[in-house]
mmCIF file of C-alpha atoms and ligand atoms in Angstrom:
data_model
loop_
_atom_site.group_PDB
_atom_site.id
_atom_site.type_symbol
_atom_site.label_atom_id
_atom_site.label_comp_id
_atom_site.label_asym_id
_atom_site.label_seq_id
_atom_site.Cartn_x
_atom_site.Cartn_y
_atom_site.Cartn_z
ATOM 1 C CA UNK A 1 0.000 0.000 0.000
ATOM 2 C CA UNK A 2 1.189 3.505 -0.847
ATOM 3 C CA UNK A 3 1.173 6.129 1.897
ATOM 4 C CA UNK A 4 0.818 9.908 1.649
ATOM 5 C CA UNK A 5 1.527 12.473 4.377
ATOM 6 C CA UNK A 6 -0.241 15.838 4.206
ATOM 7 C CA UNK A 7 2.181 18.031 6.110
ATOM 8 C CA UNK A 8 1.309 21.563 7.286
ATOM 9 C CA UNK A 9 4.439 23.730 6.938
ATOM 10 C CA UNK A 10 3.324 27.083 8.375
ATOM 11 C CA UNK A 11 2.981 30.243 6.310
ATOM 12 C CA UNK A 12 6.440 31.257 5.217
ATOM 13 C CA UNK A 13 8.826 31.146 8.149
ATOM 14 C CA UNK A 14 10.729 27.813 8.074
ATOM 15 C CA UNK A 15 11.030 27.932 11.873
ATOM 16 C CA UNK A 16 7.248 27.424 12.111
ATOM 17 C CA UNK A 17 7.804 23.807 11.081
ATOM 18 C CA UNK A 18 6.907 21.464 13.961
ATOM 19 C CA UNK A 19 9.043 18.533 15.131
ATOM 20 C CA UNK A 20 6.243 16.210 13.982
ATOM 21 C CA UNK A 21 6.328 17.798 10.508
ATOM 22 C CA UNK A 22 10.112 17.307 10.334
ATOM 23 C CA UNK A 23 9.762 13.634 11.296
ATOM 24 C CA UNK A 24 7.085 13.197 8.628
ATOM 25 C CA UNK A 25 9.326 14.847 6.021
ATOM 26 C CA UNK A 26 12.136 12.466 6.918
ATOM 27 C CA UNK A 27 9.778 9.518 6.445
ATOM 28 C CA UNK A 28 8.926 10.670 2.901
ATOM 29 C CA UNK A 29 10.742 10.136 -0.373
ATOM 30 C CA UNK A 30 8.597 11.829 -2.997
ATOM 31 C CA UNK A 31 7.295 15.373 -2.471
ATOM 32 C CA UNK A 32 4.414 16.246 -4.790
ATOM 33 C CA UNK A 33 3.874 19.948 -5.505
ATOM 34 C CA UNK A 34 0.614 21.141 -7.049
ATOM 35 C CA UNK A 35 0.763 24.845 -6.383
ATOM 36 C CA UNK A 36 -0.123 27.339 -9.075
ATOM 37 C CA UNK A 37 -0.432 31.089 -9.434
ATOM 38 C CA UNK A 38 2.188 33.839 -9.358
ATOM 39 C CA UNK A 39 3.537 32.727 -6.006
ATOM 40 C CA UNK A 40 4.206 29.235 -7.370
ATOM 41 C CA UNK A 41 7.907 29.579 -8.124
ATOM 42 C CA UNK A 42 8.733 31.055 -4.743
ATOM 43 C CA UNK A 43 6.605 28.598 -2.790
ATOM 44 C CA UNK A 44 8.142 25.668 -4.672
ATOM 45 C CA UNK A 45 11.634 26.904 -3.884
ATOM 46 C CA UNK A 46 10.653 27.389 -0.233
ATOM 47 C CA UNK A 47 9.562 23.739 -0.168
ATOM 48 C CA UNK A 48 12.845 22.669 -1.713
ATOM 49 C CA UNK A 49 14.707 24.737 0.883
ATOM 50 C CA UNK A 50 12.700 23.100 3.690
ATOM 51 C CA UNK A 51 13.532 19.637 2.331
ATOM 52 C CA UNK A 52 17.237 20.527 1.996
ATOM 53 C CA UNK A 53 17.300 21.825 5.538
ATOM 54 C CA UNK A 54 15.249 19.172 7.343
ATOM 55 C CA UNK A 55 15.727 15.824 5.603
ATOM 56 C CA UNK A 56 18.634 13.702 6.824
ATOM 57 C CA UNK A 57 18.692 11.236 3.892
ATOM 58 C CA UNK A 58 19.426 11.927 0.199
ATOM 59 C CA UNK A 59 16.664 9.742 -1.076
ATOM 60 C CA UNK A 60 14.061 12.419 -1.755
ATOM 61 C CA UNK A 61 12.870 14.249 -4.819
ATOM 62 C CA UNK A 62 10.250 16.798 -5.807
ATOM 63 C CA UNK A 63 7.612 15.970 -8.420
ATOM 64 C CA UNK A 64 5.623 18.887 -9.830
ATOM 65 C CA UNK A 65 2.032 18.150 -10.795
ATOM 66 C CA UNK A 66 0.355 20.566 -13.233
ATOM 67 C CA UNK A 67 -2.736 21.942 -11.562
ATOM 68 C CA UNK A 68 -6.222 21.752 -13.078
ATOM 69 C CA UNK A 69 -7.792 24.936 -14.429
ATOM 70 C CA UNK A 70 -10.536 26.355 -12.250
ATOM 71 C CA UNK A 71 -13.637 27.936 -13.801
ATOM 72 C CA UNK A 72 -13.781 31.212 -11.874
ATOM 73 C CA UNK A 73 -16.660 32.578 -13.972
ATOM 74 C CA UNK A 74 -19.030 29.695 -13.136
ATOM 75 C CA UNK A 75 -22.356 30.775 -11.622
ATOM 76 C CA UNK A 76 -22.397 27.858 -9.160
ATOM 77 C CA UNK A 77 -19.250 28.409 -7.093
ATOM 78 C CA UNK A 78 -19.494 25.207 -5.032
ATOM 79 C CA UNK A 79 -20.103 23.004 -8.106
ATOM 80 C CA UNK A 80 -17.155 24.653 -9.905
ATOM 81 C CA UNK A 81 -14.853 24.013 -6.929
ATOM 82 C CA UNK A 82 -15.999 20.373 -6.758
ATOM 83 C CA UNK A 83 -15.276 19.876 -10.476
ATOM 84 C CA UNK A 84 -11.849 21.452 -10.023
ATOM 85 C CA UNK A 85 -11.090 19.268 -6.999
ATOM 86 C CA UNK A 86 -12.069 16.186 -8.954
ATOM 87 C CA UNK A 87 -9.748 16.932 -11.832
ATOM 88 C CA UNK A 88 -7.012 17.764 -9.314
ATOM 89 C CA UNK A 89 -7.617 14.310 -7.780
ATOM 90 C CA UNK A 90 -7.226 12.643 -11.179
ATOM 91 C CA UNK A 91 -3.941 14.415 -11.861
ATOM 92 C CA UNK A 92 -2.492 13.691 -8.424
ATOM 93 C CA UNK A 93 -3.648 10.072 -8.583
ATOM 94 C CA UNK A 94 -1.865 9.617 -11.911
ATOM 95 C CA UNK A 95 1.302 11.216 -10.520
ATOM 96 C CA UNK A 96 1.179 8.934 -7.453
ATOM 97 C CA UNK A 97 0.783 5.855 -9.677
ATOM 98 C CA UNK A 98 3.718 6.915 -11.851
ATOM 99 C CA UNK A 99 6.080 8.272 -9.206
ATOM 100 C CA UNK A 100 5.397 6.357 -5.976
ATOM 101 C CA UNK A 101 6.090 2.647 -5.675
ATOM 102 C CA UNK A 102 3.969 0.327 -3.572
ATOM 103 C CA UNK A 103 4.940 0.627 0.142
ATOM 104 C CA UNK A 104 6.673 3.951 -0.520
ATOM 105 C CA UNK A 105 5.781 7.137 1.371
ATOM 106 C CA UNK A 106 5.044 10.404 -0.448
ATOM 107 C CA UNK A 107 4.156 13.828 0.936
ATOM 108 C CA UNK A 108 2.522 17.123 0.153
ATOM 109 C CA UNK A 109 3.950 20.151 1.959
ATOM 110 C CA UNK A 110 0.871 22.283 2.508
ATOM 111 C CA UNK A 111 0.809 25.985 3.244
ATOM 112 C CA UNK A 112 -0.303 26.700 6.813
ATOM 113 C CA UNK A 113 -2.478 23.857 8.052
ATOM 114 C CA UNK A 114 -4.136 21.297 5.754
ATOM 115 C CA UNK A 115 -7.517 21.768 7.462
ATOM 116 C CA UNK A 116 -7.991 25.453 6.660
ATOM 117 C CA UNK A 117 -9.178 26.557 3.186
ATOM 118 C CA UNK A 118 -7.165 23.824 1.534
ATOM 119 C CA UNK A 119 -8.701 21.234 -0.781
ATOM 120 C CA UNK A 120 -6.004 18.585 -0.414
ATOM 121 C CA UNK A 121 -7.700 16.442 2.260
ATOM 122 C CA UNK A 122 -10.782 16.278 -0.015
ATOM 123 C CA UNK A 123 -8.561 15.410 -2.988
ATOM 124 C CA UNK A 124 -6.858 12.531 -1.129
ATOM 125 C CA UNK A 125 -10.220 11.329 0.144
ATOM 126 C CA UNK A 126 -11.493 11.191 -3.419
ATOM 127 C CA UNK A 127 -8.448 9.211 -4.598
ATOM 128 C CA UNK A 128 -8.903 6.696 -1.747
ATOM 129 C CA UNK A 129 -12.624 6.320 -2.509
ATOM 130 C CA UNK A 130 -12.002 5.723 -6.221
ATOM 131 C CA UNK A 131 -9.980 2.625 -5.259
ATOM 132 C CA UNK A 132 -7.887 2.707 -8.416
ATOM 133 C CA UNK A 133 -4.876 2.388 -6.110
ATOM 134 C CA UNK A 134 -4.483 1.269 -2.532
ATOM 135 C CA UNK A 135 -3.579 4.382 -0.572
ATOM 136 C CA UNK A 136 -3.672 5.649 2.990
ATOM 137 C CA UNK A 137 -2.987 9.180 4.116
ATOM 138 C CA UNK A 138 -2.296 11.033 7.339
ATOM 139 C CA UNK A 139 -2.557 14.727 8.234
ATOM 140 C CA UNK A 140 0.215 16.536 10.124
ATOM 141 C CA UNK A 141 -0.946 19.926 11.475
ATOM 142 C CA UNK A 142 0.853 23.216 10.819
ATOM 143 C CA UNK A 143 0.724 26.861 11.948
ATOM 144 C CA UNK A 144 -2.103 28.662 10.114
ATOM 145 C CA UNK A 145 -2.066 32.218 8.793
ATOM 146 C CA UNK A 146 -4.728 32.936 11.439
ATOM 147 C CA UNK A 147 -2.368 31.944 14.266
ATOM 148 C CA UNK A 148 0.522 33.801 12.609
ATOM 149 C CA UNK A 149 -1.653 36.942 12.391
ATOM 150 C CA UNK A 150 -2.670 36.823 16.071
ATOM 151 C CA UNK A 151 0.898 36.171 17.209
ATOM 152 C CA UNK A 152 2.345 38.956 15.054
ATOM 153 C CA UNK A 153 -0.154 41.489 16.431
ATOM 154 C CA UNK A 154 0.174 40.009 19.941
ATOM 155 C CA UNK A 155 -3.585 39.672 20.325
ATOM 156 C CA UNK A 156 -5.909 36.856 21.346
ATOM 157 C CA UNK A 157 -8.181 35.669 18.519
ATOM 158 C CA UNK A 158 -11.349 35.930 20.598
ATOM 159 C CA UNK A 159 -12.607 38.654 22.936
ATOM 160 C CA UNK A 160 -13.247 37.362 26.484
ATOM 161 C CA UNK A 161 -15.889 34.635 26.181
ATOM 162 C CA UNK A 162 -16.624 35.794 22.612
ATOM 163 C CA UNK A 163 -17.063 33.680 19.529
ATOM 164 C CA UNK A 164 -14.632 33.471 16.615
ATOM 165 C CA UNK A 165 -15.712 33.138 12.984
ATOM 166 C CA UNK A 166 -13.384 32.476 10.067
ATOM 167 C CA UNK A 167 -14.717 33.472 6.675
ATOM 168 C CA UNK A 168 -13.698 34.594 3.194
ATOM 169 C CA UNK A 169 -13.744 37.953 1.415
ATOM 170 C CA UNK A 170 -16.396 36.552 -0.920
ATOM 171 C CA UNK A 171 -18.721 35.664 1.954
ATOM 172 C CA UNK A 172 -18.110 38.962 3.744
ATOM 173 C CA UNK A 173 -19.103 40.846 0.570
ATOM 174 C CA UNK A 174 -22.219 38.686 0.196
ATOM 175 C CA UNK A 175 -23.127 39.395 3.797
ATOM 176 C CA UNK A 176 -22.610 43.145 3.361
ATOM 177 C CA UNK A 177 -24.693 43.127 0.183
ATOM 178 C CA UNK A 178 -27.479 41.231 1.948
ATOM 179 C CA UNK A 179 -27.402 43.701 4.846
ATOM 180 C CA UNK A 180 -27.650 46.656 2.480
ATOM 181 C CA UNK A 181 -30.554 45.114 0.578
ATOM 182 C CA UNK A 182 -33.660 44.720 2.767
ATOM 183 C CA UNK A 183 -35.227 42.473 0.103
ATOM 184 C CA UNK A 184 -32.553 39.857 0.587
ATOM 185 C CA UNK A 185 -32.214 40.317 4.326
ATOM 186 C CA UNK A 186 -34.245 37.224 5.157
ATOM 187 C CA UNK A 187 -32.302 35.145 2.669
ATOM 188 C CA UNK A 188 -28.628 35.883 2.230
ATOM 189 C CA UNK A 189 -27.842 37.402 5.597
ATOM 190 C CA UNK A 190 -29.656 34.752 7.593
ATOM 191 C CA UNK A 191 -28.022 31.982 5.600
ATOM 192 C CA UNK A 192 -24.694 33.469 6.670
ATOM 193 C CA UNK A 193 -25.761 33.524 10.301
ATOM 194 C CA UNK A 194 -25.711 37.293 10.337
ATOM 195 C CA UNK A 195 -28.939 38.177 12.108
ATOM 196 C CA UNK A 196 -26.975 40.453 14.454
ATOM 197 C CA UNK A 197 -25.123 42.323 11.706
ATOM 198 C CA UNK A 198 -21.708 41.753 10.195
ATOM 199 C CA UNK A 199 -20.205 41.452 13.671
ATOM 200 C CA UNK A 200 -22.306 40.062 16.496
ATOM 201 C CA UNK A 201 -21.760 41.328 20.037
ATOM 202 C CA UNK A 202 -18.361 40.146 21.276
ATOM 203 C CA UNK A 203 -17.613 38.344 18.018
ATOM 204 C CA UNK A 204 -14.271 38.336 16.202
ATOM 205 C CA UNK A 205 -14.216 37.639 12.474
ATOM 206 C CA UNK A 206 -11.102 36.531 10.614
ATOM 207 C CA UNK A 207 -11.246 37.111 6.854
ATOM 208 C CA UNK A 208 -9.076 35.185 4.401
ATOM 209 C CA UNK A 209 -8.910 34.969 0.612
ATOM 210 C CA UNK A 210 -9.860 38.620 0.121
ATOM 211 C CA UNK A 211 -8.142 40.313 -2.807
ATOM 212 C CA UNK A 212 -10.575 43.240 -2.669
ATOM 213 C CA UNK A 213 -10.049 44.720 0.815
ATOM 214 C CA UNK A 214 -13.763 44.127 1.473
ATOM 215 C CA UNK A 215 -13.441 45.562 4.990
ATOM 216 C CA UNK A 216 -13.590 49.038 3.395
ATOM 217 C CA UNK A 217 -17.373 48.826 3.424
ATOM 218 C CA UNK A 218 -17.309 48.678 7.240
ATOM 219 C CA UNK A 219 -16.085 52.276 7.668
ATOM 220 C CA UNK A 220 -17.794 54.367 10.314
ATOM 221 C CA UNK A 221 -19.050 51.456 12.439
ATOM 222 C CA UNK A 222 -16.446 51.524 15.206
ATOM 223 C CA UNK A 223 -14.783 48.347 13.968
ATOM 224 C CA UNK A 224 -11.105 47.567 14.584
ATOM 225 C CA UNK A 225 -8.997 45.721 12.055
ATOM 226 C CA UNK A 226 -5.772 43.763 12.611
ATOM 227 C CA UNK A 227 -4.303 43.205 9.152
ATOM 228 C CA UNK A 228 -1.247 41.182 8.120
ATOM 229 C CA UNK A 229 0.276 40.483 4.718
ATOM 230 C CA UNK A 230 2.925 37.897 3.802
ATOM 231 C CA UNK A 231 3.158 36.922 7.458
ATOM 232 C CA UNK A 232 6.273 35.009 8.424
ATOM 233 C CA UNK A 233 8.213 36.220 5.379
ATOM 234 C CA UNK A 234 10.727 39.030 5.028
ATOM 235 C CA UNK A 235 7.944 41.109 3.446
ATOM 236 C CA UNK A 236 5.599 40.801 6.401
ATOM 237 C CA UNK A 237 3.410 43.900 6.850
ATOM 238 C CA UNK A 238 1.211 44.624 9.890
ATOM 239 C CA UNK A 239 -1.322 47.409 10.329
ATOM 240 C CA UNK A 240 -4.007 47.817 12.980
ATOM 241 C CA UNK A 241 -6.548 50.495 13.903
ATOM 242 C CA UNK A 242 -10.104 51.640 13.287
ATOM 243 C CA UNK A 243 -11.141 50.574 9.778
ATOM 244 C CA UNK A 244 -11.647 54.058 8.301
ATOM 245 C CA UNK A 245 -8.373 55.332 9.804
ATOM 246 C CA UNK A 246 -6.167 52.635 8.278
ATOM 247 C CA UNK A 247 -7.906 51.586 5.037
ATOM 248 C CA UNK A 248 -5.744 53.737 2.767
ATOM 249 C CA UNK A 249 -2.514 52.618 4.415
ATOM 250 C CA UNK A 250 -3.522 48.966 4.068
ATOM 251 C CA UNK A 251 -4.374 49.415 0.392
ATOM 252 C CA UNK A 252 -1.066 51.182 -0.229
ATOM 253 C CA UNK A 253 0.988 48.532 1.598
ATOM 254 C CA UNK A 254 -0.887 45.690 -0.102
ATOM 255 C CA UNK A 255 -0.203 47.201 -3.526
ATOM 256 C CA UNK A 256 3.453 47.831 -2.630
ATOM 257 C CA UNK A 257 4.053 44.219 -1.518
ATOM 258 C CA UNK A 258 2.323 42.895 -4.623
ATOM 259 C CA UNK A 259 4.408 45.184 -6.867
ATOM 260 C CA UNK A 260 7.648 44.092 -5.179
ATOM 261 C CA UNK A 261 6.963 40.341 -4.950
ATOM 262 C CA UNK A 262 4.466 39.749 -7.755
ATOM 263 C CA UNK A 263 2.016 38.303 -5.181
ATOM 264 C CA UNK A 264 0.514 39.124 -1.823
ATOM 265 C CA UNK A 265 -1.397 37.003 0.701
ATOM 266 C CA UNK A 266 -3.222 38.791 3.490
ATOM 267 C CA UNK A 267 -5.506 37.941 6.394
ATOM 268 C CA UNK A 268 -7.281 40.211 8.844
ATOM 269 C CA UNK A 269 -9.287 40.130 12.034
ATOM 270 C CA UNK A 270 -12.270 42.411 12.694
ATOM 271 C CA UNK A 271 -14.030 43.191 15.963
ATOM 272 C CA UNK A 272 -15.983 45.986 17.559
ATOM 273 C CA UNK A 273 -14.060 48.306 19.803
HETATM 274 C C1 LIG B 1 -5.930 28.932 0.227
HETATM 275 S S1 LIG B 1 -5.842 29.737 1.779
HETATM 276 C C2 LIG B 1 -4.715 28.694 2.619
HETATM 277 C C3 LIG B 1 -4.725 28.906 4.108
HETATM 278 C C4 LIG B 1 -3.702 28.038 4.827
HETATM 279 N N1 LIG B 1 -4.042 26.634 4.731
HETATM 280 C C5 LIG B 1 -3.536 28.406 6.308
HETATM 281 O O1 LIG B 1 -3.531 27.483 7.156
HETATM 282 O O2 LIG B 1 -3.366 29.581 6.590
HETATM 283 C C6 LIG B 1 -4.887 31.131 1.336
HETATM 284 C C7 LIG B 1 -5.199 32.332 2.228
HETATM 285 O O3 LIG B 1 -4.496 32.164 3.446
HETATM 286 C C8 LIG B 1 -4.061 33.418 3.914
HETATM 287 N N2 LIG B 1 -2.583 33.391 3.976
HETATM 288 C C9 LIG B 1 -1.787 32.370 3.621
HETATM 289 N N3 LIG B 1 -0.501 32.662 3.859
HETATM 290 C C10 LIG B 1 -0.482 33.908 4.387
HETATM 291 C C11 LIG B 1 0.550 34.756 4.844
HETATM 292 N N4 LIG B 1 1.841 34.376 4.817
HETATM 293 N N5 LIG B 1 0.208 35.965 5.331
HETATM 294 C C12 LIG B 1 -1.087 36.363 5.391
HETATM 295 N N6 LIG B 1 -2.112 35.584 4.965
HETATM 296 C C13 LIG B 1 -1.811 34.378 4.470
HETATM 297 C C14 LIG B 1 -4.577 34.467 2.937
HETATM 298 O O4 LIG B 1 -5.833 34.929 3.411
HETATM 299 C C15 LIG B 1 -4.733 33.658 1.682
HETATM 300 O O5 LIG B 1 -5.683 34.258 0.815
#
């Protein structure tokens, strides 16, 4: 039986790697990489650097797997993501068949933690269920961008006794649109659990995957933002304050990091003052 390890590697700083992750890397011989996008080259070289640094044997290699194209214009977002995940599963399955011998151990070095906005667990699950090959997999946790953000700002994620919600820029925009449109208030907003507004009393909301700085629409509501870009890397940027006071600075910094690096990844936490 082939074995795959899904190893969380943290979000950019090699010292975020856990001892368990290092042991798992040392148990692996073939490292599959299926990243894409402008950050691909840098993230692939970071993975190579991690392998060079942490693996005690010479018997490892990196295999790049071309990623499937995702239909970003599709009306049904969830169906489009499922189709994309399925074709990703086919490609990875083929690469595992070709590159990993029976009884050998392969790995995927996954950004942050494999459980947070990452499709790889679903992809491996699909490969196992298809039963074309005999495969087991195991998940090794890593430091998420959410933890890196809280640590960098030296803040707790939740207010005392308050709840914490993690969401995406897309969902935040949908929620704001539903709030601004009384017609859809019973539908969209309630579906998002937003009966008490964008931020419920005592709630903290972490927003990921937001290329549009959607927090801008929250100006004038006494909401604080803790923003971090490229956390754990030499380009890390941190800004905090009341939304309307810091929006322009965040947009400027975001654009500057993107211009310098060619890519930017940011996460932010919102809560009422
Ligand atoms: C596809 S998700 C992957 C999340 C990852 N699994 C984790 O545990 O953080 C990508 C999003 O994570 C966040 N992210 C990842 N790396 C980051 C970093 N170094 N700094 C800030 N945000 C980051 C951004 O919100 C980005 O849009």
